[in-house]
Short mmCIF file of C-alpha atoms and ligand atoms in Angstrom, two decimals:
data_model
loop_
_atom_site.label_atom_id
_atom_site.label_comp_id
_atom_site.label_asym_id
_atom_site.label_seq_id
_atom_site.Cartn_x
_atom_site.Cartn_y
_atom_site.Cartn_z
CA UNK A 105 101.43 58.63 105.67
CA UNK A 106 100.83 62.38 105.51
CA UNK A 107 97.30 63.49 106.24
CA UNK A 108 95.39 64.73 103.22
CA UNK A 109 91.69 65.31 103.24
CA UNK A 110 91.49 66.98 99.85
CA UNK A 111 90.35 64.94 96.83
CA UNK A 112 91.19 65.99 93.24
CA UNK A 113 87.55 67.05 92.81
CA UNK A 114 88.01 69.76 95.45
CA UNK A 115 90.81 71.41 93.47
CA UNK A 116 88.68 71.14 90.30
CA UNK A 117 85.75 72.82 92.08
CA UNK A 118 88.05 75.65 93.22
CA UNK A 119 89.33 76.13 89.67
CA UNK A 120 85.75 76.28 88.41
CA UNK A 121 84.86 78.95 91.00
CA UNK A 122 87.93 81.00 90.13
CA UNK A 123 87.36 80.64 86.37
CA UNK A 124 83.92 82.14 86.88
CA UNK A 125 85.58 85.22 88.43
CA UNK A 126 88.00 85.73 85.55
CA UNK A 127 85.46 87.44 83.30
CA UNK A 128 86.86 86.06 80.08
CA UNK A 129 90.42 86.42 81.31
CA UNK A 130 93.23 84.09 82.23
CA UNK A 131 94.98 83.36 85.52
CA UNK A 132 98.71 82.68 85.69
CA UNK A 133 100.28 81.44 88.93
CA UNK A 134 103.73 80.19 89.82
CA UNK A 135 104.23 77.47 92.43
CA UNK A 136 107.60 78.84 93.51
CA UNK A 137 111.17 77.66 93.67
CA UNK A 138 113.50 75.89 96.04
CA UNK A 139 115.17 78.35 98.38
CA UNK A 140 118.78 78.08 99.46
CA UNK A 141 119.36 77.31 103.12
CA UNK A 142 123.13 77.47 103.01
CA UNK A 143 125.69 77.01 100.26
CA UNK A 144 124.18 74.31 98.04
CA UNK A 145 121.52 72.90 100.40
CA UNK A 146 117.90 73.95 100.29
CA UNK A 147 114.86 74.27 102.51
CA UNK A 148 112.19 71.65 101.99
CA UNK A 149 109.89 72.93 99.28
CA UNK A 150 106.57 74.50 100.22
CA UNK A 151 104.46 75.63 97.27
CA UNK A 152 102.82 79.01 96.98
CA UNK A 153 99.49 78.83 98.82
CA UNK A 154 97.39 80.15 95.91
CA UNK A 155 99.03 77.74 93.47
CA UNK A 156 98.52 74.76 95.77
CA UNK A 157 94.95 75.80 96.57
CA UNK A 158 94.05 75.32 92.89
CA UNK A 159 96.23 72.32 92.01
CA UNK A 160 97.32 70.27 95.03
CA UNK A 161 100.71 70.04 93.31
CA UNK A 162 103.80 70.34 95.50
CA UNK A 163 106.65 70.64 93.05
CA UNK A 164 109.03 73.53 92.54
CA UNK A 165 109.09 75.27 89.18
CA UNK A 166 105.48 74.75 88.08
CA UNK A 167 103.22 77.27 86.37
CA UNK A 168 99.44 77.17 86.17
CA UNK A 169 97.49 78.85 83.38
CA UNK A 170 93.73 78.81 83.90
CA UNK A 171 91.73 80.08 80.96
CA UNK A 172 88.14 81.24 81.02
CA UNK A 173 88.16 82.24 77.34
CA UNK A 174 89.14 79.07 75.47
CA UNK A 175 90.13 75.40 75.60
CA UNK A 176 92.29 73.97 77.07
CA UNK A 177 91.11 75.51 80.34
CA UNK A 178 93.61 74.13 82.83
CA UNK A 179 97.22 74.10 81.66
CA UNK A 180 100.29 73.17 83.71
CA UNK A 181 103.95 73.68 82.94
CA UNK A 182 106.18 71.41 85.01
CA UNK A 183 109.78 70.29 85.11
CA UNK A 184 110.32 67.46 82.63
CA UNK A 185 111.07 63.98 83.92
CA UNK A 186 114.84 63.49 84.30
CA UNK A 187 116.10 60.15 85.64
CA UNK A 188 119.46 61.50 86.77
CA UNK A 189 118.13 64.64 88.46
CA UNK A 190 115.41 62.61 90.18
CA UNK A 191 118.06 60.40 91.81
CA UNK A 192 119.43 63.52 93.52
CA UNK A 193 116.44 65.67 94.28
CA UNK A 194 113.35 63.52 94.14
CA UNK A 195 110.59 62.39 91.85
CA UNK A 196 108.99 64.74 89.36
CA UNK A 197 105.45 64.57 88.19
CA UNK A 198 106.31 65.44 84.57
CA UNK A 199 103.81 66.64 81.96
CA UNK A 200 102.17 63.22 81.68
CA UNK A 201 101.65 63.00 85.45
CA UNK A 202 100.33 66.56 85.48
CA UNK A 203 97.59 65.44 83.10
CA UNK A 204 96.91 62.00 84.58
CA UNK A 205 97.26 62.72 88.29
CA UNK A 206 96.49 66.41 88.59
CA UNK A 207 93.79 66.69 85.94
CA UNK A 208 95.46 69.20 83.62
CA UNK A 209 93.76 69.51 80.23
CA UNK A 210 97.20 70.13 78.76
CA UNK A 211 100.67 70.00 80.30
CA UNK A 212 104.10 70.90 78.95
CA UNK A 213 107.71 71.03 80.10
CA UNK A 214 108.56 74.30 81.84
CA UNK A 215 111.10 75.12 79.10
CA UNK A 216 108.21 75.63 76.67
CA UNK A 217 106.54 78.37 78.74
CA UNK A 218 107.99 81.36 76.84
CA UNK A 219 107.03 79.86 73.50
CA UNK A 220 103.50 78.76 74.47
CA UNK A 221 102.34 81.51 76.83
CA UNK A 222 101.53 84.09 74.11
CA UNK A 223 99.16 81.66 72.41
CA UNK A 224 97.54 80.78 75.75
CA UNK A 225 96.93 84.47 76.55
CA UNK A 226 95.81 85.42 73.03
CA UNK A 227 92.23 86.68 73.22
CA UNK A 228 92.05 86.75 77.03
CA UNK A 229 90.43 89.99 78.19
CA UNK A 230 92.63 90.21 81.26
CA UNK A 231 95.50 88.45 82.98
CA UNK A 232 95.20 87.75 86.69
CA UNK A 233 98.65 87.25 88.19
CA UNK A 234 100.58 88.06 91.38
CA UNK A 235 102.37 91.01 89.76
CA UNK A 236 105.66 91.77 91.50
CA UNK A 237 105.80 88.48 93.37
CA UNK A 238 108.05 86.44 91.04
CA UNK A 239 110.41 88.22 88.67
CA UNK A 240 110.54 85.23 86.29
CA UNK A 241 106.76 85.05 86.04
CA UNK A 242 106.43 88.83 85.59
CA UNK A 243 108.92 88.71 82.74
CA UNK A 244 107.29 85.73 81.02
CA UNK A 245 103.81 87.28 81.14
CA UNK A 246 104.89 90.80 80.15
CA UNK A 247 106.91 89.42 77.22
CA UNK A 248 103.94 87.34 76.10
CA UNK A 249 101.64 90.39 76.23
CA UNK A 250 104.18 92.50 74.36
CA UNK A 251 104.55 89.85 71.65
CA UNK A 252 100.77 89.69 71.21
CA UNK A 253 100.60 93.47 70.97
CA UNK A 254 103.24 93.57 68.25
CA UNK A 255 101.47 90.85 66.27
CA UNK A 256 98.07 92.52 66.54
CA UNK A 257 98.05 93.32 62.82
CA UNK A 258 98.11 89.55 62.22
CA UNK A 259 95.04 89.23 64.39
CA UNK A 260 96.57 88.39 67.77
CA UNK A 261 94.83 90.10 70.66
CA UNK A 262 96.68 90.92 73.88
CA UNK A 263 94.91 91.19 77.22
CA UNK A 264 94.45 94.85 78.12
CA UNK A 265 94.12 94.49 81.83
CA UNK A 266 96.47 93.02 84.43
CA UNK A 267 94.75 92.23 87.72
CA UNK A 268 96.18 91.13 91.06
CA UNK A 269 95.50 87.41 91.32
CA UNK A 270 95.96 87.62 95.09
CA UNK A 271 92.71 89.53 95.29
CA UNK A 272 90.87 87.06 93.07
CA UNK A 273 92.17 84.09 95.08
CA UNK A 274 91.95 85.89 98.40
CA UNK A 275 88.24 86.51 98.02
CA UNK A 276 87.63 82.82 97.33
CA UNK A 277 89.91 81.66 100.15
CA UNK A 278 88.12 83.86 102.69
CA UNK A 279 85.03 81.66 102.70
CA UNK A 280 86.28 78.20 103.55
CA UNK A 281 84.87 75.48 101.34
CA UNK A 282 84.07 72.05 102.75
CA UNK A 283 87.54 70.70 101.98
CA UNK A 284 89.41 73.75 103.23
CA UNK A 285 87.50 73.41 106.46
CA UNK A 286 88.32 69.70 106.69
CA UNK A 287 92.03 70.49 106.23
CA UNK A 288 91.84 73.25 108.83
CA UNK A 289 90.07 70.98 111.30
CA UNK A 290 92.74 68.31 110.77
CA UNK A 291 95.52 70.88 111.26
CA UNK A 292 93.86 72.18 114.42
CA UNK A 293 93.22 68.70 115.80
CA UNK A 294 96.90 67.81 115.41
CA UNK A 295 97.94 71.20 116.82
CA UNK A 296 95.78 70.40 119.85
CA UNK A 297 97.54 67.08 120.41
CA UNK A 298 100.83 68.95 120.40
CA UNK A 299 99.63 71.54 122.93
CA UNK A 300 98.21 68.96 125.31
CA UNK A 301 101.44 66.93 125.10
CA UNK A 302 103.43 70.11 125.82
CA UNK A 303 101.32 70.88 128.91
CA UNK A 304 101.56 67.30 130.16
CA UNK A 305 105.36 67.22 129.79
CA UNK A 306 105.87 70.64 131.39
CA UNK A 307 107.88 70.80 134.59
CA UNK A 308 110.65 73.00 135.99
CA UNK A 309 114.08 72.38 134.47
CA UNK A 310 112.80 71.28 131.07
CA UNK A 311 114.26 73.26 128.16
CA UNK A 312 112.10 75.38 125.86
CA UNK A 313 113.75 73.48 123.01
CA UNK A 314 112.48 70.18 124.44
CA UNK A 315 108.89 71.45 124.42
CA UNK A 316 109.41 72.71 120.87
CA UNK A 317 110.73 69.29 119.83
CA UNK A 318 107.81 67.53 121.50
CA UNK A 319 105.25 69.75 119.76
CA UNK A 320 106.81 69.24 116.38
CA UNK A 321 107.22 65.51 116.96
CA UNK A 322 103.47 65.30 117.69
CA UNK A 323 102.70 67.33 114.56
CA UNK A 324 104.84 65.22 112.30
CA UNK A 325 104.04 61.80 113.73
CA UNK A 326 100.34 62.50 113.34
CA UNK A 327 100.81 63.26 109.65
CA UNK A 328 101.10 67.04 109.53
CA UNK A 329 103.51 68.62 107.08
CA UNK A 330 105.23 70.17 110.09
CA UNK A 331 104.79 73.45 111.95
CA UNK A 332 102.79 76.08 110.05
CA UNK A 333 105.08 78.86 111.37
CA UNK A 334 108.03 79.19 113.73
CA UNK A 335 107.06 77.49 116.99
CA UNK A 336 107.20 79.84 119.98
CA UNK A 337 108.00 78.42 123.42
CA UNK A 338 108.73 81.25 125.85
CA UNK A 339 109.25 80.83 129.58
CA UNK A 340 108.96 83.79 131.97
CA UNK A 341 110.11 87.07 130.44
CA UNK A 342 110.72 85.38 127.06
CA UNK A 343 106.93 85.25 126.66
CA UNK A 344 106.96 89.04 126.35
CA UNK A 345 108.89 88.77 123.06
CA UNK A 346 106.08 88.36 120.55
CA UNK A 347 108.03 86.47 117.89
CA UNK A 348 110.36 84.58 120.24
CA UNK A 349 111.55 81.54 118.28
CA UNK A 350 115.00 80.93 119.78
CA UNK A 351 113.47 78.60 122.37
CA UNK A 352 116.86 78.09 123.99
CA UNK A 353 116.20 78.88 127.64
CA UNK A 354 115.26 76.68 130.57
CA UNK A 355 111.74 76.68 132.05
CA UNK A 356 111.75 77.81 135.66
CA UNK A 357 109.50 77.02 138.61
CA UNK A 358 107.15 79.85 139.48
CA UNK A 359 107.11 81.23 135.93
CA UNK A 360 104.67 80.77 133.05
CA UNK A 361 105.32 79.17 129.68
CA UNK A 362 103.68 80.66 126.58
CA UNK A 363 103.38 78.28 123.63
CA UNK A 364 102.22 79.60 120.25
CA UNK A 365 102.34 76.67 117.83
CA UNK A 366 100.29 75.21 115.01
CA UNK A 367 100.55 72.29 112.63
CA UNK A 368 100.15 72.49 108.87
CA UNK A 369 97.99 69.90 107.09
CA UNK A 370 97.37 70.00 103.35
CA UNK A 371 98.93 73.46 103.57
CA UNK A 372 96.29 74.70 106.00
CA UNK A 373 97.45 76.12 109.33
CA UNK A 374 96.41 75.70 112.92
CA UNK A 375 97.35 78.67 115.13
CA UNK A 376 96.97 78.16 118.88
CA UNK A 377 98.46 79.84 121.93
CA UNK A 378 98.21 78.61 125.49
CA UNK A 379 99.96 79.78 128.63
CA UNK A 380 100.68 77.32 131.45
CA UNK A 381 102.28 77.48 134.90
CA UNK A 382 105.64 75.70 134.75
CA UNK A 383 105.40 74.39 138.31
CA UNK A 384 101.78 73.28 137.89
CA UNK A 385 100.02 76.11 139.80
CA UNK A 386 99.35 79.74 138.86
CA UNK A 387 100.37 82.20 141.60
CA UNK A 388 97.59 84.54 142.74
CA UNK A 389 99.10 87.43 140.76
CA UNK A 390 99.56 85.32 137.63
CA UNK A 391 96.02 84.06 137.97
CA UNK A 392 94.68 87.63 138.17
CA UNK A 393 96.39 88.48 134.91
CA UNK A 394 95.38 85.18 133.30
CA UNK A 395 91.73 85.74 134.18
CA UNK A 396 91.78 89.14 132.47
CA UNK A 397 93.18 87.69 129.25
CA UNK A 398 90.74 84.79 129.38
CA UNK A 399 87.82 87.18 129.83
CA UNK A 400 89.05 89.18 126.82
CA UNK A 401 89.39 85.96 124.79
CA UNK A 402 85.82 84.95 125.65
CA UNK A 403 84.52 88.43 124.89
CA UNK A 404 86.25 88.40 121.52
CA UNK A 405 84.85 84.98 120.63
CA UNK A 406 81.32 86.05 121.53
CA UNK A 407 81.71 88.97 119.10
CA UNK A 408 82.81 86.76 116.20
CA UNK A 409 79.33 86.78 114.76
CA UNK A 410 78.06 87.24 111.24
CA UNK A 411 78.01 90.99 110.51
CA UNK A 412 80.53 91.87 113.21
CA UNK A 413 84.10 92.74 112.20
CA UNK A 414 87.60 92.38 113.56
CA UNK A 415 87.81 96.02 114.64
CA UNK A 416 84.73 95.54 116.79
CA UNK A 417 86.26 92.38 118.24
CA UNK A 418 89.56 94.17 118.91
CA UNK A 419 87.83 97.09 120.63
CA UNK A 420 85.73 94.78 122.80
CA UNK A 421 88.85 92.88 123.89
CA UNK A 422 90.76 96.11 124.51
CA UNK A 423 88.11 97.34 126.90
CA UNK A 424 88.23 94.12 128.94
CA UNK A 425 92.03 94.18 128.99
CA UNK A 426 92.16 97.86 130.00
CA UNK A 427 89.58 97.47 132.75
CA UNK A 428 91.57 94.52 134.08
CA UNK A 429 94.86 96.39 133.92
CA UNK A 430 93.33 99.41 135.63
CA UNK A 431 92.03 97.11 138.39
CA UNK A 432 95.58 95.90 138.96
CA UNK A 433 96.87 99.48 139.12
CA UNK A 434 98.76 99.17 135.86
CA UNK A 435 96.86 101.92 134.02
CA UNK A 436 96.87 104.86 136.44
CA UNK A 437 95.60 107.14 133.65
CA UNK A 438 92.25 105.31 133.69
CA UNK A 439 90.47 103.12 131.15
CA UNK A 440 89.11 105.85 128.88
CA UNK A 441 92.42 107.69 128.60
CA UNK A 442 94.23 104.38 128.01
CA UNK A 443 91.86 103.52 125.17
CA UNK A 444 91.93 106.99 123.66
CA UNK A 445 95.71 107.45 123.84
CA UNK A 446 96.53 103.79 123.20
CA UNK A 447 98.42 103.59 126.49
CA UNK A 448 97.54 99.90 126.67
CA UNK A 449 100.16 99.29 123.97
CA UNK A 450 102.72 99.17 126.77
CA UNK A 451 101.20 95.79 127.70
CA UNK A 452 99.26 94.81 124.56
CA UNK A 453 101.05 95.94 121.40
CA UNK A 454 99.41 93.66 118.83
CA UNK A 455 95.99 93.25 117.22
CA UNK A 456 93.48 90.63 118.33
CA UNK A 457 92.64 88.80 115.10
CA UNK A 458 93.78 87.76 111.66
CA UNK A 459 92.30 85.54 108.99
CA UNK A 460 93.43 81.93 109.15
CA UNK A 461 93.68 79.40 106.32
CA UNK A 462 96.29 78.22 103.85
CA UNK A 463 98.58 80.94 105.22
CA UNK A 464 98.66 81.43 108.95
CA UNK A 465 98.03 85.11 108.26
CA UNK A 466 95.62 84.31 105.51
CA UNK A 467 94.73 85.97 102.23
CA UNK A 468 91.79 88.33 101.76
CA UNK A 469 91.06 91.98 102.38
CA UNK A 470 90.61 93.18 105.97
CA UNK A 471 88.90 96.37 104.92
CA UNK A 472 86.63 97.23 102.01
CA UNK A 473 86.75 100.88 101.01
CA UNK A 474 88.57 101.63 104.25
CA UNK A 475 85.77 100.09 106.30
CA UNK A 476 86.30 96.94 108.38
CA UNK A 477 84.90 94.01 106.49
CA UNK A 478 81.76 92.41 107.96
CA UNK A 479 82.25 88.79 108.99
CA UNK A 480 80.46 86.23 106.83
CA UNK A 481 79.65 82.57 107.41
CA UNK A 482 82.69 80.48 106.47
CA UNK A 483 85.32 83.03 107.52
CA UNK A 484 87.93 81.67 109.96
CA UNK A 485 89.83 84.05 112.22
CA UNK A 486 91.93 83.95 115.35
CA UNK A 487 91.03 85.58 118.65
CA UNK A 488 94.30 86.11 120.48
CA UNK A 489 94.36 88.74 123.21
CA UNK A 490 97.38 88.86 125.48
CA UNK A 491 99.11 90.86 128.17
CA UNK A 492 102.87 91.13 128.44
CA UNK A 493 104.59 92.63 131.47
CA UNK A 494 108.35 92.73 130.88
CA UNK A 495 110.73 91.99 133.74
CA UNK A 496 111.93 95.61 133.50
CA UNK A 497 108.48 97.17 133.95
CA UNK A 498 108.86 99.46 136.95
CA UNK A 499 105.14 100.08 137.33
CA UNK A 500 104.18 96.44 137.91
CA UNK A 501 104.35 94.62 141.24
CA UNK A 502 107.15 92.08 141.51
CA UNK A 503 104.79 89.11 141.06
CA UNK A 504 103.73 90.32 137.63
CA UNK A 505 107.10 91.22 136.18
CA UNK A 506 108.33 88.87 133.50
CA UNK A 507 104.86 87.46 132.85
CA UNK A 508 103.50 87.14 129.32
CA UNK A 509 100.10 85.61 128.66
CA UNK A 510 98.29 85.04 125.37
CA UNK A 511 95.26 82.84 124.77
CA UNK A 512 94.65 82.21 121.07
CA UNK A 513 91.73 80.33 119.57
CA UNK A 514 90.69 79.68 115.97
CA UNK A 515 87.07 80.52 115.29
CA UNK A 516 84.72 79.68 112.43
CA UNK A 517 82.03 82.28 111.75
CA UNK A 518 78.63 80.63 111.28
CA UNK A 519 75.01 81.69 111.02
CA UNK A 520 74.26 79.96 114.31
CA UNK A 521 77.10 81.74 116.16
CA UNK A 522 80.86 81.19 116.30
CA UNK A 523 82.36 77.72 116.47
CA UNK A 524 85.60 77.52 118.45
CA UNK A 525 87.66 75.07 116.40
CA UNK A 526 90.32 74.90 119.12
CA UNK A 527 87.91 73.99 121.92
CA UNK A 528 89.71 70.73 122.74
CA UNK A 529 92.79 72.54 124.02
CA UNK A 530 92.30 73.50 127.67
CA UNK A 531 92.31 77.18 128.55
CA UNK A 532 90.40 77.12 131.82
CA UNK A 533 93.13 77.60 134.45
CA UNK A 534 92.00 74.65 136.58
CA UNK A 535 92.00 72.36 133.53
CA UNK A 536 95.52 73.49 132.61
CA UNK A 537 96.74 72.96 136.17
CA UNK A 538 95.24 69.47 136.13
CA UNK A 539 97.17 68.59 132.97
CA UNK A 540 100.59 70.14 133.64
CA UNK A 541 103.27 67.63 134.61
CA UNK A 542 101.03 64.60 134.18
CA UNK A 543 103.29 62.63 131.84
CA UNK A 544 107.02 62.14 131.63
CA UNK A 545 108.91 64.07 129.00
CA UNK A 546 109.67 61.49 126.31
N1 LIG B 830 101.50 82.56 115.41
C1 LIG B 830 101.33 83.74 114.68
C2 LIG B 830 100.17 84.49 115.15
O1 LIG B 830 99.61 84.16 116.19
O2 LIG B 830 99.73 85.39 114.51
MN1 MN B 831 97.63 84.11 115.31
MN1 MN B 832 99.70 82.22 117.01
#
């Protein structure tokens, strides 16, 4: 049974919040289509996050129209029931199911969209839609508006404003509601099981692919939809490749393994990175580097307070990382010059935080009027400093070459101070050492 913590009432409450933001307008969203994997086979369907956030419906080819200006308020267009097609590609909810199970006030077969959309948008002051995201949706909405415009002398009234629905939805998704938070906690809990299993099974000679398989087995068997993004398992120098997803090397004694993996539950993402010694003990040099990243991680978390912002967090982490690197002789130019001239990018090329939610890199503005956005209670973000010293780095001592370390936690901003949602996954080096190699690889 897949884990779902979201009752129908949660989706209804989200629609009510969004309707209140529409200012007499209408919202049109598309759930997305099946995508080809090769020839005539497809990837498993994953709905558009905004569409799912408001409906809970996971079917390709569905359109939502939410109307603030008239009844019916919540309209769904779905694929019609089709006994023969359902034998091949699975059950369909159909218009009746869209009403009965998903609470639509009205539901129609998708084929009726072009005919019905003009009437549904007639009199709406604005249309909120993800303009440019889906060509078919753009065409349907623009045609509907054009038809209304041409029939204005018969009294039909086209919307005069098209607004980006991703902003409307993004603002709501930034502050996690009770159910979003429950889904996130479930995703993070399952992600944590995967990480602890990966640490316990780690030993020299195991393949990166075996750790990947174990993580994803834990995710799936515990009821997650699967991984929320491409699982990264990098041993040694592979950890210095930020988006390393090949996972096809062997894990070697004396090196570190970086795992960046998260489960998806109810279409909410966990996003956790841990770095573990493959042979069970950090070397002194590895431990020096690890302690710097851990100090930066803790500094960043402490700054994830209401009113702070992710630039402030990034800068605080950068200072800790640069001071650490300078102490190891890796920034001969000095800390201030490294910060000013961004010389640290040689070892730390990415940012420290992103929003986390239904998308692993979640919706919502990062800046408001070019100013970093102050953190509010209910925001969830990652804190993920790292240091990556490629095997080819001629400045680093031998013991640090081919070492990549990242420590990534998911943090909820609260009035009482940050809550680390990923606290159950060890990051203290002694706790990691105690766990590595403790169970056989299944
Ligand atoms: N796993 C993607 C990220 O950490 O941003
Ligand atoms: Mn992340
Ligand atoms: Mn990550």
